[in-house]
Amino acid sequence: MYGQSYFCGPTQVYRSVLYQHCLQHRRRYGRTARSCFVRRMSMFSLPPQSSSSGSSSSSSSSSSSHVSSELTSPSCEQGVMIDRVLHDVVMARYPRKKNSLQKAQERVEKALLHGSCDGSCQAVEQKLDFLDSITPGLGWKVFFRYTKEFLNEDAFELWSIMSAILCMTGFEDDSMGVLFKRHACLFANAVRDPDNLKHLFEWLQQNGLRDDDVIRVINRFPLILQTPVHDVLEPRVEYLCDALALDREVVVKSGILRHPELLSVESSWIQERIDSYTLLGLQLSDVQKLFTAQPSAFAVDIDRYLIPMTRVLKEELQVPDDLFVSILVKSGILSRSVATIQSRIHRWSELGLDRIDVKIALKRFPRFLLYPIHEDKYTMKLDFLRIEMGLSIKHAIPMFPQYLSYSLENRIAPRVLAAKAITGKVPRLSTLAMSEKAYLKANKLHNATYMAVLDTLPASKRGKRWMDVSE
């Protein structure tokens, strides 16, 4: 029914590939291949052609190429044609961009000198329609930033093929829209190196990344769109697997997905970090744990972060080697500046904790120094500890530093206030780490009574103070 003539015209490759995809996956879409095809095409403002439209399409294509050849020929009055494109098409659509008219004109003139450009009003309008159908204003963004690629005579077809490839690799319509909206350079790269862009999306999905994962990687590391897959990306992933003795899935899911910038780092740079961690006393298993917990640690500046942080922990706090390794691997401390960590150590000293207390807290909770103790919500937690629980900060925090990680409003205050109201006693601080069922059992509280008291707390004076409930 849909023969070869159905896919004729400037987007024949896109139409053919997309229709075959819809035919193969019609059960997944829950509709006929024809209706799925029409829906997908309409998303990109590409109405499906009838078999009789082949001649008209080819004639319009030939007339368009005729206009293009006229536009780029030395005898053509390019100034008049450029004015028509800019004023009648571009500025008519984006009147607020008139301040950029001069720059736009210069870029169009420069682009037309390279040849293989289609600067006809019809072609420009078609591309702007396509881009603005994805998100309003995208047409201007691509036209102004990537004028040469926008005016390329094959741009529209290459964009259509790129959309078809994304459809075939499993991208949903919403995901594609988000990707195109955030990364207009996709349309430039589709013209500059369409094969690499195709290989990139296939490579990302072959490595087990879903649509939202791919978008996340590109958002964090947009330069990946311009990075060769076979010459750069694949060798770097293989190097990480070999150097860290980790499975590819772990490297991709724990490392690349969480810190895509690793793909921009030379292998020698990463090896230097691995060697530095080894010299600091980390075993291979520790280095592996550090990579899965904090992959950004393999991109840090050694002189600015690693060496100064080592001095703070080993010289100022005098932590032993085993504790130093535990802090480095488990805490994520390298994500904070040295000045930040030093300021928090100083703040704890003002609250009564000496160096030994801080070391005890770090041994029990390596993330202890990551909490911004100067902020109001942490000040409130310490006030609650003193006022409602009657405990000293100096003694309570080193013994149970995890206290800082729990929510005052949703966990600490409700549990403590309810237990005090029922038993008249302050529960042990460490029981806050238990599940609610275990907490009730440890403090000998009946569930019905406990829940009834919890319901009354928001309206009580203490509840309003500590649970931050506004009327």
Coordinates of C-alpha atoms in Angstrom, one line a residue:
M1 CA 0.0 0.0 0.0
Y2 CA 2.8 2.4 0.9
G3 CA 5.3 1.8 -1.9
Q4 CA 8.6 3.5 -2.5
S5 CA 6.8 6.5 -4.1
Y6 CA 5.2 7.2 -0.7
F7 CA 8.5 8.2 0.7
C8 CA 9.7 10.5 -2.0
G9 CA 10.7 14.1 -1.4
P10 CA 13.4 15.8 0.7
T11 CA 12.6 13.7 3.8
Q12 CA 12.4 10.4 2.1
V13 CA 15.0 8.8 4.3
Y14 CA 13.3 9.9 7.5
R15 CA 9.9 8.8 6.3
S16 CA 11.1 5.4 5.1
V17 CA 13.0 4.7 8.3
L18 CA 10.3 5.9 10.6
Y19 CA 7.5 4.0 8.9
Q20 CA 9.5 0.8 9.1
H21 CA 10.0 1.5 12.8
C22 CA 6.3 2.0 13.3
L23 CA 5.5 -1.1 11.4
Q24 CA 7.8 -3.2 13.5
H25 CA 6.6 -1.7 16.8
R26 CA 2.9 -1.3 16.1
R27 CA 1.9 -3.6 19.0
R28 CA 3.9 -1.5 21.4
Y29 CA 2.2 1.6 20.3
G30 CA -1.2 0.0 20.5
R31 CA -2.3 1.3 17.1
T32 CA -1.9 0.6 13.4
A33 CA 1.4 1.4 11.8
R34 CA -0.3 4.0 9.6
S35 CA -1.9 5.9 12.5
C36 CA 1.4 5.7 14.5
F37 CA 3.3 7.0 11.5
V38 CA 0.9 10.0 11.1
R39 CA 1.2 10.9 14.8
R40 CA 4.9 10.8 14.8
M41 CA 5.2 12.8 11.6
S42 CA 2.8 15.4 12.9
M43 CA 5.0 16.0 15.9
F44 CA 7.7 17.4 13.6
S45 CA 5.3 19.3 11.3
L46 CA 5.9 16.7 8.6
P47 CA 2.5 15.7 7.1
P48 CA 2.8 12.3 5.4
Q49 CA 2.9 12.5 1.6
S50 CA 0.6 10.8 -0.7
S51 CA 2.0 8.8 -3.6
S52 CA 0.9 11.5 -6.0
S53 CA 3.0 14.1 -4.3
G54 CA 6.3 12.7 -5.6
S55 CA 6.3 14.9 -8.7
S56 CA 5.3 18.1 -6.9
S57 CA 7.9 17.4 -4.2
S58 CA 10.6 16.9 -6.7
S59 CA 9.6 20.0 -8.6
S60 CA 9.6 22.1 -5.4
S61 CA 12.9 20.6 -4.5
S62 CA 14.3 21.5 -7.9
S63 CA 12.9 25.0 -7.7
S64 CA 14.4 25.3 -4.2
S65 CA 17.8 24.2 -5.4
H66 CA 17.4 26.6 -8.3
V67 CA 16.8 29.5 -5.9
S68 CA 19.7 28.2 -3.8
S69 CA 22.1 28.1 -6.7
E70 CA 21.0 31.6 -7.7
L71 CA 21.6 32.8 -4.1
T72 CA 25.1 31.5 -4.0
S73 CA 26.1 32.4 -7.5
P74 CA 28.4 35.5 -7.9
S75 CA 25.8 37.2 -10.3
C76 CA 23.0 37.1 -7.8
E77 CA 22.0 40.2 -5.9
Q78 CA 22.5 38.6 -2.5
G79 CA 21.8 41.8 -0.6
V80 CA 18.2 41.8 -1.8
M81 CA 17.7 38.1 -1.1
I82 CA 19.2 38.4 2.3
D83 CA 16.9 41.3 3.2
R84 CA 13.9 39.3 2.1
V85 CA 14.9 36.4 4.2
L86 CA 15.7 38.5 7.3
H87 CA 12.8 40.9 7.1
D88 CA 10.0 38.9 5.4
V89 CA 10.6 35.6 7.2
V90 CA 12.9 35.9 10.3
M91 CA 12.0 39.3 11.7
A92 CA 8.4 38.9 10.8
R93 CA 8.4 35.9 13.0
Y94 CA 10.6 37.2 15.8
P95 CA 10.0 41.0 15.9
R96 CA 11.7 41.3 19.3
K97 CA 15.0 40.3 17.8
K98 CA 15.4 43.4 15.7
N99 CA 18.4 44.5 17.8
S100 CA 20.3 41.5 16.5
L101 CA 19.4 42.1 12.9
Q102 CA 22.9 43.5 12.0
K103 CA 24.7 40.5 13.5
A104 CA 22.2 38.1 11.8
Q105 CA 22.8 39.7 8.5
E106 CA 26.6 39.3 8.8
R107 CA 26.3 35.7 9.8
V108 CA 24.0 34.9 6.8
E109 CA 26.4 36.6 4.4
K110 CA 29.3 34.7 5.9
A111 CA 27.4 31.4 5.7
L112 CA 26.4 31.9 2.1
L113 CA 30.0 32.2 1.0
H114 CA 30.7 28.6 1.9
G115 CA 28.3 27.3 -0.7
S116 CA 25.9 24.3 -0.3
C117 CA 23.4 26.6 1.4
D118 CA 19.7 27.1 0.8
G119 CA 18.8 30.6 1.7
S120 CA 15.5 30.8 0.0
C121 CA 12.5 32.1 2.0
Q122 CA 10.7 28.8 1.5
A123 CA 13.5 26.7 2.9
V124 CA 14.1 29.1 5.8
E125 CA 10.4 29.2 6.7
Q126 CA 10.2 25.4 6.6
K127 CA 13.0 25.0 9.0
L128 CA 11.7 27.7 11.4
D129 CA 8.3 26.0 11.4
F130 CA 9.9 22.6 12.2
L131 CA 12.0 24.0 15.1
D132 CA 9.3 26.3 16.6
S133 CA 6.9 23.3 16.5
I134 CA 9.2 21.7 19.1
T135 CA 9.4 24.7 21.3
P136 CA 8.6 28.4 20.5
G137 CA 11.7 30.4 19.8
L138 CA 13.9 27.4 19.0
G139 CA 14.0 28.4 15.4
W140 CA 15.6 31.8 16.2
K141 CA 18.1 30.2 18.6
V142 CA 19.3 27.7 16.0
F143 CA 19.2 30.3 13.1
F144 CA 21.2 32.9 15.1
R145 CA 23.7 30.7 16.8
Y146 CA 24.3 28.2 14.0
T147 CA 23.6 30.2 10.9
K148 CA 25.9 28.2 8.6
E149 CA 24.4 24.8 9.7
F150 CA 20.9 26.2 9.6
L151 CA 21.2 27.4 6.0
N152 CA 22.8 24.1 4.8
E153 CA 20.8 22.7 2.0
D154 CA 20.7 19.2 3.7
A155 CA 19.9 20.6 7.2
F156 CA 16.1 19.8 7.2
E157 CA 16.7 16.3 6.0
L158 CA 19.5 15.6 8.5
W159 CA 17.3 16.9 11.3
S160 CA 14.5 14.7 10.2
I161 CA 16.8 11.7 10.1
M162 CA 18.1 12.5 13.6
S163 CA 14.6 12.6 14.9
A164 CA 13.9 9.2 13.2
I165 CA 17.0 7.7 14.8
L166 CA 15.9 8.9 18.3
C167 CA 12.5 7.4 17.6
M168 CA 14.1 4.1 16.6
T169 CA 16.4 4.0 19.6
G170 CA 13.3 4.2 21.9
F171 CA 13.0 7.9 22.8
E172 CA 9.6 9.0 23.8
D173 CA 8.1 12.2 22.2
D174 CA 8.4 14.1 25.5
S175 CA 12.0 13.1 26.0
M176 CA 12.9 14.2 22.5
G177 CA 11.2 17.5 23.0
V178 CA 13.1 18.2 26.2
L179 CA 16.4 17.2 24.5
F180 CA 15.9 19.4 21.5
K181 CA 14.7 22.3 23.7
R182 CA 17.7 22.3 26.0
H183 CA 20.4 21.6 23.4
A184 CA 20.0 23.6 20.3
C185 CA 23.5 22.5 19.3
L186 CA 22.0 19.1 18.4
F187 CA 20.8 20.6 15.2
A188 CA 24.2 22.0 14.4
N189 CA 25.9 18.8 15.2
A190 CA 23.4 16.8 13.1
V191 CA 24.7 18.8 10.1
R192 CA 28.4 18.9 11.0
D193 CA 28.7 15.2 11.8
P194 CA 25.5 13.2 11.5
D195 CA 27.1 9.8 11.7
N196 CA 28.8 10.6 15.1
L197 CA 25.5 11.8 16.5
K198 CA 23.8 8.6 15.4
H199 CA 26.6 6.6 17.0
L200 CA 26.4 8.6 20.2
F201 CA 22.8 7.9 21.0
E202 CA 23.2 4.3 20.0
W203 CA 26.3 4.0 22.2
L204 CA 24.6 5.6 25.2
Q205 CA 21.6 3.3 25.0
Q206 CA 23.8 0.2 24.4
N207 CA 25.4 1.1 27.7
G208 CA 22.1 0.7 29.4
L209 CA 21.1 4.4 29.8
R210 CA 17.4 5.2 29.6
D211 CA 15.9 8.4 28.0
D212 CA 16.1 10.4 31.2
D213 CA 19.6 9.1 31.8
V214 CA 20.7 10.3 28.3
I215 CA 19.2 13.7 28.9
R216 CA 20.9 13.9 32.3
V217 CA 24.3 13.1 30.8
I218 CA 23.9 15.6 28.0
N219 CA 22.7 18.3 30.4
R220 CA 25.7 17.8 32.7
F221 CA 28.2 17.4 29.8
P222 CA 26.9 19.1 26.6
L223 CA 30.3 18.7 24.9
I224 CA 29.5 15.0 24.6
L225 CA 27.5 15.9 21.5
Q226 CA 30.7 16.9 19.8
T227 CA 32.9 14.2 21.1
P228 CA 33.8 11.3 18.8
V229 CA 32.4 8.0 20.1
H230 CA 34.9 5.5 18.7
D231 CA 38.0 7.6 19.1
V232 CA 37.4 9.2 22.5
L233 CA 34.3 8.1 24.5
E234 CA 34.6 4.3 24.1
P235 CA 38.4 4.2 24.8
R236 CA 37.9 6.2 28.0
V237 CA 35.2 4.0 29.3
E238 CA 37.3 0.9 28.5
Y239 CA 40.2 2.5 30.3
L240 CA 38.2 3.1 33.5
C241 CA 37.0 -0.5 33.4
D242 CA 40.6 -1.7 33.2
A243 CA 42.3 0.8 35.6
L244 CA 39.7 0.2 38.3
A245 CA 39.0 -3.5 37.6
L246 CA 35.3 -2.8 37.5
D247 CA 32.5 -4.1 35.3
R248 CA 31.3 -1.8 32.5
E249 CA 27.9 -1.5 34.0
V250 CA 29.3 -0.3 37.3
V251 CA 31.5 2.2 35.5
V252 CA 28.6 3.6 33.5
K253 CA 25.9 3.5 36.1
S254 CA 27.9 4.6 39.1
G255 CA 30.5 6.7 37.4
I256 CA 29.5 8.2 34.1
L257 CA 25.9 8.7 34.8
R258 CA 26.6 10.5 38.1
H259 CA 29.6 12.5 36.8
P260 CA 29.5 12.6 33.0
E261 CA 32.4 15.1 33.0
L262 CA 34.7 12.1 33.5
L263 CA 34.3 11.5 29.7
S264 CA 36.1 14.8 29.2
V265 CA 39.1 13.9 31.2
E266 CA 42.2 12.4 29.7
S267 CA 43.1 8.9 30.9
S268 CA 46.5 10.1 32.2
W269 CA 44.7 12.6 34.4
I270 CA 42.6 9.8 36.0
Q271 CA 45.6 7.6 36.4
E272 CA 47.4 10.4 38.3
R273 CA 44.5 10.5 40.7
I274 CA 44.4 6.7 41.1
D275 CA 48.2 6.8 41.9
S276 CA 47.7 9.7 44.4
Y277 CA 45.0 7.8 46.3
T278 CA 47.2 4.7 46.4
L279 CA 50.0 6.7 47.9
L280 CA 47.7 8.0 50.5
G281 CA 47.0 4.5 51.7
L282 CA 43.9 3.4 49.7
Q283 CA 43.8 -0.2 48.5
L284 CA 42.3 -1.1 45.1
S285 CA 39.0 -2.0 46.8
D286 CA 39.0 1.4 48.5
V287 CA 39.6 3.1 45.2
Q288 CA 36.7 1.2 43.7
K289 CA 34.4 2.2 46.5
L290 CA 35.5 5.8 46.2
F291 CA 34.7 5.7 42.5
T292 CA 31.2 4.3 43.0
A293 CA 30.5 6.6 45.9
Q294 CA 32.1 9.8 44.5
P295 CA 33.2 9.6 40.9
S296 CA 33.9 13.3 40.9
A297 CA 36.9 12.5 43.1
F298 CA 38.7 11.3 40.0
A299 CA 38.5 14.7 38.4
V300 CA 39.6 16.9 41.4
D301 CA 42.6 19.1 41.3
I302 CA 45.3 17.4 43.4
D303 CA 47.0 20.6 44.4
R304 CA 43.9 22.6 45.2
Y305 CA 41.8 20.0 46.9
L306 CA 43.4 16.6 47.6
I307 CA 46.7 17.8 49.2
P308 CA 45.2 20.6 51.3
M309 CA 42.3 18.3 52.5
T310 CA 44.9 15.7 53.4
R311 CA 46.7 18.3 55.5
V312 CA 43.5 19.3 57.3
L313 CA 42.6 15.7 58.2
K314 CA 46.0 14.4 59.0
E315 CA 47.8 17.4 60.5
E316 CA 45.0 19.6 62.0
L317 CA 42.7 16.8 63.2
Q318 CA 45.5 14.1 63.4
V319 CA 43.2 11.4 62.2
P320 CA 44.8 7.9 62.0
D321 CA 45.4 6.3 58.6
D322 CA 42.4 3.9 58.7
L323 CA 40.0 6.7 59.7
F324 CA 41.5 9.0 56.9
V325 CA 40.8 6.3 54.3
S326 CA 37.2 5.8 55.7
I327 CA 36.5 9.6 55.6
L328 CA 37.9 9.9 52.0
V329 CA 35.9 6.9 50.7
K330 CA 32.6 7.2 52.6
S331 CA 32.0 10.9 53.2
G332 CA 32.2 12.7 49.9
I333 CA 34.4 15.3 51.6
L334 CA 36.3 16.1 48.4
S335 CA 33.1 17.7 47.1
R336 CA 33.6 20.5 49.7
S337 CA 36.3 23.2 49.7
V338 CA 39.1 23.1 52.3
A339 CA 37.9 26.5 53.6
T340 CA 34.4 25.1 54.2
I341 CA 35.7 22.1 56.2
Q342 CA 38.0 24.3 58.2
S343 CA 35.1 26.7 59.0
R344 CA 33.0 23.8 60.3
I345 CA 35.7 22.4 62.4
H346 CA 36.1 25.9 63.9
R347 CA 32.3 26.2 64.5
W348 CA 32.3 22.9 66.3
S349 CA 35.1 24.1 68.6
E350 CA 33.0 27.1 69.4
L351 CA 30.2 24.7 70.4
G352 CA 32.5 22.9 72.8
L353 CA 33.8 20.0 70.7
D354 CA 37.6 19.6 70.7
R355 CA 39.7 17.7 68.2
I356 CA 39.2 14.4 69.9
D357 CA 35.4 14.8 69.9
V358 CA 35.5 15.6 66.2
K359 CA 37.5 12.5 65.5
I360 CA 35.1 10.3 67.5
A361 CA 32.2 11.8 65.5
L362 CA 34.0 11.2 62.2
K363 CA 34.7 7.6 63.1
R364 CA 31.0 6.9 63.8
F365 CA 29.7 9.1 61.0
P366 CA 32.3 10.0 58.2
R367 CA 29.9 12.5 56.7
F368 CA 29.9 14.5 60.0
L369 CA 31.7 17.6 58.6
L370 CA 29.5 17.8 55.5
Y371 CA 26.6 19.4 57.4
P372 CA 26.5 23.3 57.4
I373 CA 26.1 23.6 61.2
H374 CA 25.8 27.4 60.9
E375 CA 22.5 27.2 59.1
D376 CA 19.2 27.8 61.1
K377 CA 17.8 24.3 60.7
Y378 CA 20.9 22.8 62.3
T379 CA 21.0 25.4 65.0
M380 CA 17.4 24.5 65.8
K381 CA 18.4 20.8 66.1
L382 CA 21.1 21.6 68.6
D383 CA 18.7 23.8 70.5
F384 CA 16.2 21.0 70.7
L385 CA 18.9 18.7 71.9
R386 CA 19.7 21.0 74.8
I387 CA 16.2 22.3 75.7
E388 CA 13.9 19.3 75.1
M389 CA 16.2 16.4 75.6
G390 CA 18.5 18.1 78.3
L391 CA 21.6 16.8 76.6
S392 CA 25.0 18.5 76.3
I393 CA 26.2 19.1 72.7
K394 CA 29.7 18.1 73.7
H395 CA 28.7 14.7 74.9
A396 CA 25.7 13.9 72.7
I397 CA 27.0 14.7 69.3
P398 CA 30.2 12.7 69.4
M399 CA 28.3 9.7 70.7
F400 CA 25.5 10.0 68.0
P401 CA 26.6 12.3 65.2
Q402 CA 23.9 10.8 62.9
Y403 CA 21.4 13.0 64.8
L404 CA 22.3 15.8 62.4
S405 CA 21.1 13.8 59.4
Y406 CA 17.5 13.4 60.6
S407 CA 14.6 15.9 60.1
L408 CA 13.7 17.9 63.2
E409 CA 10.1 18.5 62.0
N410 CA 9.3 15.0 60.7
R411 CA 11.3 12.7 62.9
I412 CA 13.2 14.1 65.9
A413 CA 10.6 16.4 67.4
P414 CA 7.5 14.2 66.9
R415 CA 9.2 11.1 68.3
V416 CA 10.8 12.8 71.3
L417 CA 7.8 15.0 72.3
A418 CA 5.4 12.1 72.0
A419 CA 7.6 9.8 74.1
K420 CA 8.0 12.5 76.8
A421 CA 4.2 13.1 76.8
I422 CA 3.4 9.4 77.3
T423 CA 6.2 8.2 79.6
G424 CA 7.6 11.4 81.1
K425 CA 11.1 10.3 80.1
V426 CA 13.5 11.4 77.3
P427 CA 14.2 8.5 74.9
R428 CA 17.7 7.5 74.2
L429 CA 19.2 9.5 71.4
S430 CA 20.3 6.5 69.4
T431 CA 16.7 5.2 69.1
L432 CA 16.0 7.9 66.6
A433 CA 17.8 5.7 64.0
M434 CA 15.3 2.9 64.5
S435 CA 12.2 2.3 62.4
E436 CA 9.0 3.5 64.0
K437 CA 8.0 0.0 65.0
A438 CA 11.4 -0.6 66.6
Y439 CA 11.3 2.8 68.2
L440 CA 7.9 2.1 69.9
K441 CA 9.2 -1.3 71.1
A442 CA 12.5 0.1 72.5
N443 CA 10.6 2.9 74.4
K444 CA 7.7 0.6 75.5
L445 CA 5.1 2.7 73.7
H446 CA 1.7 1.5 72.6
N447 CA 1.0 2.2 69.0
A448 CA -2.6 3.6 69.5
T449 CA -1.6 5.9 72.3
Y450 CA 1.5 7.0 70.4
M451 CA -0.5 7.9 67.3
A452 CA -3.1 9.7 69.3
V453 CA -0.4 11.9 70.9
L454 CA 1.2 12.6 67.5
D455 CA -2.1 14.0 66.3
T456 CA -2.2 16.5 69.0
L457 CA 1.4 17.7 68.7
P458 CA 1.0 20.2 65.8
A459 CA -1.5 22.3 67.7
S460 CA 0.5 22.2 71.0
K461 CA 2.9 25.0 72.0
R462 CA 6.0 22.8 71.7
G463 CA 4.8 21.3 68.5
K464 CA 4.5 24.7 66.9
R465 CA 7.9 25.7 68.0
W466 CA 9.8 22.6 66.9
M467 CA 7.7 21.1 64.1
D468 CA 7.4 24.4 62.3
V469 CA 3.6 24.2 61.8
S470 CA 2.0 27.5 60.9
E471 CA -1.7 28.2 61.5

